[in-house]
Amino acid sequence: MRQVLLAPRLNLRSLILLLTVLSVTCLFIFALFFVNYTVKERLIDNSLALNAEYSSRIAAHTNYQFEEILKNLRFSAKLLGQDFASASLRNSETARLKSQSGNFNSVFLADREGHIISFFPTTLNIDSKQVYKTYGITESIKRKQTYISSPYWSSTKKLIVIISEPIFDAQGQYLGFIAGTIYLQSKNLVSEMLASKYGYKKNYTYVMDDQKRIIFHADTQQIGQQVQASDGLTTMLQQQDGAFRLMNSKGIDSLVGFSHIASVSWIVVSQQPIDELFAQANSIIIKVSIGITLFYFFIFFVVWRLSGFIALPLNHLAKMASMLNQPEIQEKINTIDPVYFEVDQFKNSLMLSSQNFNEKIDELNQSVNTDPLTGLYNRRGMNLFIEEFVRMRTDFAVLAVDIDFFKNVNDSYGHDKGDIVLQKLARLMKYHFRDNDICCRSGGEEFIILMAASDPTTVFQAAERLRTAVGLTEMDDMGTVTISIGIAYWPHSSEDVEEVLKMADQQLYQAKREGRNCTR
C-alpha cells in the first residue's frame, strides 16, 4: 500500500491562539524596549537635575563660609595696618584668627620682603629671618590684593592653598599680608564641608580651582592633579552651573553636576557613574516585565477559553462539510447550537448544501445507467459521482479492482461462467463496502470503487477485506479466483481526477507485477 500523509492543517482555534501569541509577543517586546528607554532617560534626567542641585547647594554653602573667611582676613589686615610694628598685636591676631574660626590649618603674617614674622601654631618649623619665596608667598607679595592660590608644596612639605589679604598702613604703603593656609591632604575646611555629603547615591564630589587643579577629592592622591581637558571641562569653566553627561578620566560613563563658588573662583563637581543608575533601571524593568508577563498570561488564558467557544461549533460544522454524503448528516448539523451569527450562517448553508447533495444523489440514482450484468454503476455513473465529489471538495479514494487471469476463466469455462464470476464479485463488493461507497464496473473484468471522506488506513483495510473474501469464495464448479487492487487518492495523490484514475491503474498493474492477489 502506498502511504498517503495528510498535511496538517491549522484550525480556527489554533489560528486565534497563534495570532494572540504573536500579538502579545510583539507588544511585550515593544513595551520592554519602551519601558527600558523611558525609565533610563527619566532616571538620567532626574539624576542630572539632582547632581546640579546638589553641587549648587554645596557651592552656596561653601561660598558663604569663604565670604566669612575673607571678611575675617580683611578685618585682621585693617587692624594690623594700624600698628604693624607691634609684635604682640601680630602674634595675638594670628592666634585669634586661627583659633576663633577653625577655618585654617595655620595662619601666618609676612612682610613685603617675604619674612614670616608671625605664625600660629607656633610649633611650625619656620625661621623668621629667612626670606621665603614659595609660590603662594611670592604671588601674594606680587599681587598686593586678596589672593587665593592654586595648590602648591609649602616650605613645610605640605600640599596647601593659601588665602591672603594685603596689609596697608594709613598712607597706603604696602606692608605685607596676612594669610591662612588649608592643608589639602589633611582634615580641612573644604573636606569637612564636602565629606559629610560624600556618598550621595554612590556619587563622589570634588573641587577644582580656576587653573583646573583639584582642591578636594575623596581620593587624596588626586588632590593637586590637573584635570584633563575635555568638552565637559570647557563647559564647567565657561558656565556658572549646570549638568551634563561625560566619560570621565577613568573611562567611566558619568553624570555630572557643577556649580561655581563665586568668592574663591572654585568649582564644585558632583559626579555619579551611570552604571549605578542603570542598575536601578534594570531592577525596575525586571519588576515591570514580571507584571506585564503575568498580565499577558492572563490575557492568553482568556483568549484560549474564548477561542474554544468561538471555534468549537465552526470546527464541528467544518468536519460535517466533508461528510455530506452520509445519510444522518442533517440530524448532526441540527445539533449545532448557533451561538453567534457566523455559526448560524454556516449551519444554514451547510444544511442547504446537504439537501442539494441528497437531491443530486437521488437524481443520479434515477438518471444514471447501471451495468446490466452486475447491477453496479457504469463508467458514466461513476463520472457523475466523481464530478459531485470534486464540486463539493469531498476527499475520496479510488480503488481499481481487476480479476486475476480472467481470460483463462472465459477460455476454459466459457463466457457464461465468466459472467457468473463478475456477478459474484459485484455482490461481494456491495456486501463488504458501505452503502455510501460507490461501486462501479468500468469495463470487462475491471471495477472501480469510490470511497468518500475516508482515511488511508480505512481504505486499505476495506480493500483487503474484499480481496480476502473473493479469494475464499467458490465460483460454482470453477473453484476460486483472486483479485488485485490499486489505490489512489484525490486530491492528495493529484488535483487532476484523470491523473488520480491513472495512478490507481498504475498501482493495480504494480500489484499484478508483484504476483497478483495483493493491494497496492
Coordinates of C-alpha atoms in Angstrom, one line a residue:
M1 CA 0.0 0.0 0.0
R2 CA 1.3 3.4 -0.9
Q3 CA 1.2 5.6 2.3
V4 CA -0.5 9.0 1.9
L5 CA 0.4 11.5 4.5
L6 CA -2.3 14.1 5.1
A7 CA -0.8 17.6 5.6
P8 CA -1.6 19.0 9.0
R9 CA -4.0 22.0 8.9
L10 CA -4.3 24.7 11.4
N11 CA -7.8 25.1 12.8
L12 CA -9.5 28.3 13.7
R13 CA -8.7 28.0 17.4
S14 CA -5.0 27.4 16.6
L15 CA -5.0 30.5 14.4
I16 CA -6.6 32.6 17.1
L17 CA -4.1 31.5 19.6
L18 CA -1.2 31.9 17.2
L19 CA -2.3 35.4 16.4
T20 CA -2.7 36.2 20.1
V21 CA 0.8 34.8 20.8
L22 CA 2.4 36.8 18.0
S23 CA 0.5 40.0 19.0
V24 CA 1.3 39.6 22.7
T25 CA 4.9 38.8 21.9
C26 CA 5.3 41.9 19.7
L27 CA 3.6 44.1 22.3
F28 CA 5.8 42.6 25.1
I29 CA 9.0 43.3 23.1
F30 CA 7.8 46.9 22.3
A31 CA 6.7 47.5 25.8
L32 CA 10.0 46.2 27.1
F33 CA 12.1 48.5 24.8
F34 CA 9.8 51.4 25.6
V35 CA 10.0 50.9 29.3
N36 CA 13.7 50.4 29.2
Y37 CA 14.2 53.6 27.2
T38 CA 11.8 55.7 29.2
V39 CA 12.9 54.6 32.6
K40 CA 16.6 55.1 31.8
E41 CA 16.0 58.5 30.2
R42 CA 13.9 59.6 33.2
L43 CA 16.5 58.4 35.7
I44 CA 19.2 60.2 33.7
D45 CA 17.2 63.4 33.6
N46 CA 16.4 63.2 37.3
S47 CA 20.0 62.4 38.3
L48 CA 21.4 65.3 36.2
A49 CA 18.9 67.6 38.0
L50 CA 19.8 66.2 41.4
N51 CA 23.5 66.4 40.8
A52 CA 23.2 70.0 39.6
E53 CA 21.1 70.9 42.6
Y54 CA 23.4 69.1 45.0
S55 CA 26.6 70.8 43.7
S56 CA 24.8 74.2 43.7
R57 CA 23.8 73.8 47.4
I58 CA 27.3 72.8 48.3
A59 CA 28.8 75.7 46.4
A60 CA 26.4 78.1 48.0
H61 CA 27.2 76.9 51.5
T62 CA 31.0 76.9 50.8
N63 CA 30.7 80.4 49.3
Y64 CA 29.1 81.6 52.4
Q65 CA 31.9 80.1 54.5
F66 CA 34.6 81.7 52.4
E67 CA 32.9 85.1 52.4
E68 CA 33.1 84.9 56.2
I69 CA 36.8 83.9 56.0
L70 CA 37.6 86.8 53.7
K71 CA 35.7 89.1 55.9
N72 CA 37.8 88.0 58.9
L73 CA 41.0 88.3 56.9
R74 CA 40.1 91.9 55.9
F75 CA 39.3 92.8 59.5
S76 CA 42.7 91.5 60.7
A77 CA 44.6 93.2 57.8
K78 CA 42.9 96.5 58.6
L79 CA 43.7 96.1 62.3
L80 CA 47.3 95.2 61.6
G81 CA 47.8 98.1 59.3
Q82 CA 47.2 100.5 62.2
D83 CA 50.2 99.1 64.2
F84 CA 52.1 96.6 62.0
A85 CA 55.3 97.0 64.1
S86 CA 53.7 95.7 67.2
A87 CA 54.8 92.1 67.7
S88 CA 52.2 91.5 70.4
L89 CA 49.5 92.6 68.0
R90 CA 50.8 90.4 65.2
N91 CA 51.0 87.4 67.4
S92 CA 47.6 87.8 69.1
E93 CA 45.9 88.4 65.7
T94 CA 47.4 85.3 64.0
A95 CA 46.5 83.3 67.1
R96 CA 43.0 84.7 67.2
L97 CA 42.3 84.1 63.5
K98 CA 43.5 80.5 63.8
S99 CA 41.7 79.7 66.9
Q100 CA 38.5 81.6 66.6
S101 CA 37.2 80.4 63.2
G102 CA 38.9 77.0 62.9
N103 CA 38.8 77.5 59.1
F104 CA 42.6 77.4 58.7
N105 CA 45.2 74.7 59.4
S106 CA 47.6 77.5 60.1
V107 CA 47.8 81.4 59.9
F108 CA 50.9 83.5 59.3
L109 CA 51.9 87.1 58.6
A110 CA 54.7 88.0 56.2
D111 CA 56.3 91.4 55.5
R112 CA 56.8 92.8 52.0
E113 CA 60.3 91.1 51.6
G114 CA 58.9 87.6 52.4
H115 CA 59.9 87.2 56.0
I116 CA 57.4 85.3 58.0
I117 CA 57.3 87.5 61.1
S118 CA 54.4 85.8 62.9
F119 CA 52.6 82.5 62.7
F120 CA 50.3 80.2 64.6
P121 CA 50.5 77.5 65.7
T122 CA 53.9 78.4 67.0
T123 CA 55.1 74.8 66.6
L124 CA 55.6 75.3 62.9
N125 CA 59.2 74.9 61.7
I126 CA 59.6 78.5 60.4
D127 CA 62.6 80.8 60.6
S128 CA 61.5 84.4 60.8
K129 CA 64.9 85.6 59.5
Q130 CA 64.6 83.6 56.3
V131 CA 63.1 85.1 53.1
Y132 CA 60.5 82.7 51.8
K133 CA 59.9 82.5 48.1
T134 CA 57.3 79.8 47.8
Y135 CA 54.7 80.2 45.2
G136 CA 51.9 81.4 47.5
I137 CA 54.1 84.0 49.3
T138 CA 55.7 85.3 46.1
E139 CA 52.3 85.7 44.4
S140 CA 50.7 87.4 47.4
I141 CA 53.5 90.0 47.5
K142 CA 53.4 90.4 43.8
R143 CA 49.6 90.9 43.5
K144 CA 49.1 93.1 46.7
Q145 CA 45.4 92.1 46.7
T146 CA 43.1 89.4 48.0
Y147 CA 44.6 86.2 46.7
I148 CA 43.7 82.5 46.7
S149 CA 46.5 80.3 45.4
S150 CA 46.4 77.2 43.4
P151 CA 47.6 74.1 45.2
Y152 CA 51.4 74.0 45.8
W153 CA 54.0 72.5 48.1
S154 CA 54.9 74.7 51.0
S155 CA 58.3 75.1 52.7
T156 CA 57.0 72.6 55.3
K157 CA 56.5 70.0 52.6
K158 CA 52.7 70.1 52.7
L159 CA 50.3 70.5 49.8
I160 CA 48.5 73.7 50.6
V161 CA 46.3 76.5 49.4
I162 CA 46.7 79.9 51.0
I163 CA 44.2 82.7 51.2
S164 CA 45.9 86.0 51.8
E165 CA 44.8 89.6 52.4
P166 CA 47.3 92.6 51.8
I167 CA 48.1 94.9 54.7
F168 CA 48.5 98.7 54.1
D169 CA 49.3 101.5 56.5
A170 CA 47.3 104.7 56.9
Q171 CA 49.3 106.3 54.0
G172 CA 48.5 103.3 51.7
Q173 CA 52.0 101.9 51.8
Y174 CA 52.2 98.1 51.3
L175 CA 53.5 96.4 54.5
G176 CA 52.9 92.7 53.8
F177 CA 50.0 90.3 54.1
I178 CA 48.2 88.0 56.5
A179 CA 47.3 84.5 55.2
G180 CA 45.5 81.4 56.2
T181 CA 46.6 78.0 54.9
I182 CA 44.5 75.0 54.1
Y183 CA 46.3 71.7 54.1
L184 CA 44.8 69.8 51.2
Q185 CA 45.8 66.3 52.3
S186 CA 44.8 66.8 55.9
K187 CA 41.5 67.4 57.5
N188 CA 40.5 70.9 56.5
L189 CA 37.6 73.3 55.9
V190 CA 36.7 72.1 52.5
S191 CA 37.0 68.4 53.3
E192 CA 34.7 68.8 56.3
M193 CA 32.1 70.6 54.3
L194 CA 32.1 68.2 51.4
A195 CA 32.9 64.8 53.0
S196 CA 29.7 65.0 55.0
K197 CA 27.8 64.9 51.7
Y198 CA 30.0 62.3 50.1
G199 CA 28.3 59.1 49.0
Y200 CA 25.1 60.6 47.9
K201 CA 23.6 57.9 45.6
K202 CA 27.1 56.5 45.1
N203 CA 28.4 59.7 43.6
Y204 CA 31.5 61.5 44.5
T205 CA 32.3 65.2 44.9
Y206 CA 35.5 67.1 44.1
V207 CA 36.5 70.7 43.9
M208 CA 38.9 72.3 41.4
D209 CA 40.2 75.9 41.1
D210 CA 40.2 78.1 38.0
Q211 CA 43.6 76.7 37.0
K212 CA 41.9 73.2 36.7
R213 CA 43.8 71.9 39.7
I214 CA 41.9 69.6 42.1
I215 CA 41.5 71.2 45.6
F216 CA 39.5 68.4 47.2
H217 CA 38.8 64.8 46.2
A218 CA 37.7 61.7 48.1
D219 CA 40.8 60.0 46.7
T220 CA 43.6 62.2 48.3
Q221 CA 46.0 61.0 45.6
Q222 CA 44.0 63.1 43.1
I223 CA 44.5 66.3 45.1
G224 CA 46.8 68.8 43.3
Q225 CA 46.4 66.9 40.0
Q226 CA 45.5 68.7 36.8
V227 CA 42.0 67.9 35.4
Q228 CA 42.3 66.6 31.9
A229 CA 41.0 68.8 29.1
S230 CA 37.6 67.8 27.8
D231 CA 34.3 69.3 26.5
G232 CA 32.9 68.9 29.9
L233 CA 35.8 70.8 31.5
T234 CA 35.3 73.6 29.0
T235 CA 31.6 73.8 29.9
M236 CA 32.4 74.0 33.6
L237 CA 34.9 76.8 33.1
Q238 CA 32.5 78.8 30.9
Q239 CA 29.2 78.4 32.7
Q240 CA 28.3 79.2 36.3
D241 CA 26.4 75.9 36.9
G242 CA 24.8 73.1 35.0
A243 CA 24.7 69.4 34.4
F244 CA 25.8 67.0 31.6
R245 CA 26.9 63.5 30.7
L246 CA 30.5 62.7 30.0
M247 CA 33.1 59.9 30.0
N248 CA 35.5 60.6 32.9
S249 CA 39.3 60.2 33.0
K250 CA 38.9 56.6 34.1
G251 CA 36.6 55.8 31.1
I252 CA 33.5 55.6 33.3
D253 CA 30.3 57.0 31.7
S254 CA 29.1 59.5 34.3
L255 CA 26.5 62.2 35.1
V256 CA 27.9 65.5 36.3
G257 CA 26.5 68.5 38.1
F258 CA 28.6 71.5 38.8
S259 CA 28.5 75.0 40.4
H260 CA 31.0 77.8 40.9
I261 CA 32.0 79.1 44.4
A262 CA 32.0 82.8 43.4
S263 CA 34.1 84.1 46.3
V264 CA 37.1 81.9 45.5
S265 CA 36.6 81.0 41.8
W266 CA 36.5 77.3 42.6
I267 CA 34.1 74.8 41.1
V268 CA 32.2 72.1 43.0
V269 CA 31.7 69.0 40.8
S270 CA 29.2 66.2 41.8
Q271 CA 29.8 63.1 39.6
Q272 CA 27.8 59.9 39.5
P273 CA 28.6 56.7 37.5
I274 CA 25.7 55.9 35.1
D275 CA 26.1 52.2 35.7
E276 CA 24.6 52.6 39.1
L277 CA 21.6 54.3 37.6
F278 CA 21.2 51.6 35.0
A279 CA 21.3 49.0 37.8
Q280 CA 18.3 50.8 39.3
A281 CA 16.6 50.9 35.9
N282 CA 17.2 47.2 35.3
S283 CA 15.7 46.4 38.6
I284 CA 12.6 48.4 37.7
I285 CA 12.4 46.9 34.3
I286 CA 12.6 43.4 35.7
K287 CA 9.7 44.1 38.0
V288 CA 7.7 45.7 35.2
S289 CA 8.4 42.7 32.9
I290 CA 7.2 40.3 35.5
G291 CA 4.0 42.3 35.9
I292 CA 3.5 42.5 32.1
T293 CA 4.2 38.8 31.7
L294 CA 1.7 37.8 34.3
F295 CA -0.9 40.1 32.7
Y296 CA -0.2 38.6 29.3
F297 CA -0.6 35.1 30.6
F298 CA -4.0 36.1 32.0
I299 CA -4.9 37.6 28.5
F300 CA -3.7 34.4 26.8
F301 CA -5.8 32.3 29.2
V302 CA -8.9 34.4 28.5
V303 CA -8.3 34.2 24.7
W304 CA -7.7 30.5 25.0
R305 CA -11.1 30.0 26.6
L306 CA -12.9 32.3 24.3
S307 CA -11.2 30.7 21.2
G308 CA -12.7 27.4 22.2
F309 CA -16.1 29.0 22.5
I310 CA -15.7 30.6 19.0
A311 CA -14.0 27.8 17.2
L312 CA -15.8 24.7 18.5
P313 CA -19.1 25.0 16.6
L314 CA -17.3 26.0 13.4
N315 CA -14.9 23.1 13.8
H316 CA -17.9 20.7 14.1
L317 CA -19.5 22.2 11.1
A318 CA -16.3 22.1 9.1
K319 CA -15.9 18.3 9.8
M320 CA -19.5 17.8 8.7
A321 CA -18.9 19.6 5.5
S322 CA -16.8 16.6 4.3
M323 CA -19.5 14.1 5.3
L324 CA -22.5 15.4 3.3
N325 CA -22.8 12.0 1.7
Q326 CA -23.7 10.4 5.0
P327 CA -27.5 9.8 5.5
E328 CA -27.6 11.1 9.1
I329 CA -25.6 14.3 8.4
Q330 CA -28.7 16.6 8.6
E331 CA -29.5 15.4 12.1
K332 CA -25.9 16.1 13.2
I333 CA -26.0 19.6 11.7
N334 CA -29.2 20.3 13.6
T335 CA -27.4 19.5 16.9
I336 CA -25.1 22.5 16.5
D337 CA -26.2 25.5 18.6
P338 CA -25.9 28.7 16.5
V339 CA -24.2 30.7 19.3
Y340 CA -23.3 33.7 17.0
F341 CA -24.1 35.0 13.6
E342 CA -21.4 33.3 11.6
V343 CA -22.2 29.9 13.0
D344 CA -25.9 30.3 12.2
Q345 CA -25.0 31.3 8.6
F346 CA -22.6 28.4 8.2
K347 CA -25.1 26.0 9.7
N348 CA -27.9 27.1 7.3
S349 CA -25.5 27.0 4.3
L350 CA -24.4 23.5 5.2
M351 CA -27.9 22.3 5.7
L352 CA -28.8 23.7 2.3
S353 CA -25.8 22.0 0.7
S354 CA -26.7 18.7 2.3
Q355 CA -30.2 18.9 0.9
N356 CA -28.9 19.8 -2.5
F357 CA -26.4 16.9 -2.3
N358 CA -29.1 14.4 -1.3
E359 CA -31.3 15.7 -4.1
K360 CA -28.4 15.3 -6.5
I361 CA -27.7 11.8 -5.3
D362 CA -31.4 10.9 -5.8
E363 CA -31.3 12.4 -9.3
L364 CA -28.1 10.5 -10.1
N365 CA -29.6 7.3 -8.8
Q366 CA -32.6 7.8 -11.1
S367 CA -30.8 9.1 -14.2
V368 CA -27.5 7.2 -14.5
N369 CA -27.4 3.9 -16.1
T370 CA -26.3 0.8 -14.2
D371 CA -24.3 -2.1 -15.6
P372 CA -27.0 -4.6 -16.6
L373 CA -24.9 -7.6 -15.8
T374 CA -23.7 -6.7 -12.3
G375 CA -26.2 -4.0 -11.2
L376 CA -23.2 -1.7 -10.4
Y377 CA -22.8 1.9 -11.7
N378 CA -21.2 2.1 -15.1
R379 CA -18.5 4.5 -16.0
R380 CA -21.0 7.3 -16.7
G381 CA -22.5 7.0 -13.3
M382 CA -19.0 6.8 -11.8
N383 CA -18.1 10.1 -13.5
L384 CA -21.2 11.9 -12.2
F385 CA -20.2 10.9 -8.6
I386 CA -16.7 12.0 -9.2
E387 CA -17.8 15.4 -10.5
E388 CA -20.0 15.9 -7.5
F389 CA -17.2 15.0 -5.1
V390 CA -14.9 17.4 -6.8
R391 CA -17.5 20.2 -6.8
M392 CA -18.2 19.7 -3.1
R393 CA -14.4 19.4 -2.4
T394 CA -15.0 16.0 -0.8
D395 CA -11.9 13.9 -0.4
F396 CA -12.2 10.4 -1.9
A397 CA -10.2 7.3 -2.6
V398 CA -10.2 5.4 -6.0
L399 CA -9.8 1.6 -5.7
A400 CA -9.1 -0.1 -9.1
V401 CA -10.1 -3.8 -8.9
D402 CA -9.2 -6.4 -11.5
I403 CA -9.8 -10.2 -11.6
D404 CA -6.5 -12.1 -12.0
F405 CA -6.3 -14.4 -15.1
F406 CA -9.9 -13.7 -16.0
K407 CA -9.2 -14.5 -19.7
N408 CA -8.3 -18.1 -18.6
V409 CA -11.8 -18.4 -17.0
N410 CA -13.5 -17.3 -20.2
D411 CA -11.3 -19.6 -22.3
S412 CA -11.7 -22.6 -20.0
Y413 CA -15.3 -22.4 -18.9
G414 CA -16.9 -20.0 -21.4
H415 CA -18.3 -16.5 -21.2
D416 CA -21.4 -17.5 -19.4
K417 CA -19.3 -18.8 -16.5
G418 CA -17.2 -15.7 -16.7
D419 CA -20.4 -13.6 -16.3
I420 CA -21.2 -15.6 -13.1
V421 CA -17.8 -14.7 -11.7
L422 CA -18.4 -11.0 -12.5
Q423 CA -21.8 -11.1 -10.8
K424 CA -20.5 -12.8 -7.6
L425 CA -17.7 -10.3 -7.4
A426 CA -20.2 -7.4 -7.7
R427 CA -22.3 -8.9 -4.8
L428 CA -19.1 -9.3 -2.7
M429 CA -18.2 -5.6 -3.3
K430 CA -21.7 -4.4 -2.3
Y431 CA -21.5 -6.6 0.8
H432 CA -18.1 -5.6 2.0
F433 CA -18.3 -1.8 1.4
R434 CA -20.5 0.8 2.9
D435 CA -23.8 2.0 1.5
N436 CA -22.3 5.4 0.7
D437 CA -19.3 3.9 -1.1
I438 CA -19.7 3.9 -4.9
C439 CA -19.1 0.5 -6.6
C440 CA -18.8 0.6 -10.4
R441 CA -17.9 -1.7 -13.3
S442 CA -15.6 0.3 -15.6
G443 CA -15.4 -2.4 -18.3
G444 CA -14.7 -6.1 -18.8
E445 CA -13.3 -7.6 -15.6
E446 CA -12.3 -4.1 -14.3
F447 CA -14.1 -2.4 -11.4
I448 CA -13.8 1.0 -9.6
I449 CA -14.8 1.7 -6.0
L450 CA -15.1 5.3 -4.8
M451 CA -14.8 5.8 -1.0
A452 CA -15.5 9.4 0.2
A453 CA -14.1 11.0 3.3
S454 CA -12.0 8.0 4.3
D455 CA -8.5 7.9 5.7
P456 CA -5.9 5.7 4.1
T457 CA -5.9 3.1 6.8
T458 CA -9.7 2.5 6.5
V459 CA -9.4 2.4 2.7
F460 CA -6.6 -0.2 2.8
Q461 CA -8.4 -2.4 5.3
A462 CA -11.6 -2.3 3.2
A463 CA -9.7 -3.3 0.1
E464 CA -8.0 -6.2 2.0
R465 CA -11.4 -7.4 3.3
L466 CA -12.7 -7.6 -0.2
R467 CA -9.6 -9.3 -1.6
T468 CA -9.6 -11.9 1.1
A469 CA -13.3 -12.6 0.8
V470 CA -13.0 -13.1 -3.0
G471 CA -10.2 -15.5 -2.5
L472 CA -12.3 -17.6 -0.2
T473 CA -15.5 -17.7 -2.3
E474 CA -16.2 -20.7 -4.5
M475 CA -17.2 -19.7 -8.1
D476 CA -19.6 -22.7 -8.8
D477 CA -17.6 -25.5 -10.3
M478 CA -14.8 -23.2 -11.3
G479 CA -13.1 -23.1 -7.9
T480 CA -11.8 -19.7 -6.6
V481 CA -10.4 -16.6 -8.3
T482 CA -8.2 -13.8 -6.9
I483 CA -8.2 -10.1 -7.5
S484 CA -5.6 -7.3 -7.5
I485 CA -6.3 -3.8 -6.2
G486 CA -4.6 -0.4 -6.8
I487 CA -5.4 2.7 -4.7
A488 CA -5.0 6.4 -5.3
Y489 CA -6.5 9.5 -3.6
W490 CA -8.0 12.8 -4.6
P491 CA -6.8 15.4 -4.0
H492 CA -3.7 14.1 -2.1
S493 CA -2.3 12.0 -5.0
S494 CA -3.2 14.7 -7.5
E495 CA -5.7 17.5 -8.1
D496 CA -6.4 16.1 -11.6
V497 CA -9.1 13.4 -11.4
E498 CA -7.9 11.7 -14.6
E499 CA -4.4 11.6 -13.2
V500 CA -5.8 10.0 -10.0
L501 CA -7.6 7.3 -12.0
K502 CA -4.3 6.6 -14.0
M503 CA -2.4 6.4 -10.7
A504 CA -4.9 3.9 -9.4
D505 CA -4.4 1.8 -12.6
Q506 CA -0.7 2.1 -12.2
Q507 CA -0.9 0.8 -8.6
L508 CA -3.1 -2.0 -9.9
Y509 CA -0.6 -3.1 -12.5
Q510 CA 2.1 -2.8 -9.9
A511 CA 0.2 -5.3 -7.8
K512 CA 0.0 -7.6 -10.8
R513 CA 3.7 -7.3 -11.5
E514 CA 4.4 -8.2 -7.9
G515 CA 2.5 -11.5 -8.2
R516 CA -1.2 -10.6 -8.2
N517 CA -3.7 -11.2 -5.3
C518 CA -2.5 -8.1 -3.4
T519 CA -3.3 -4.5 -2.7
R520 CA -1.0 -1.6 -3.7

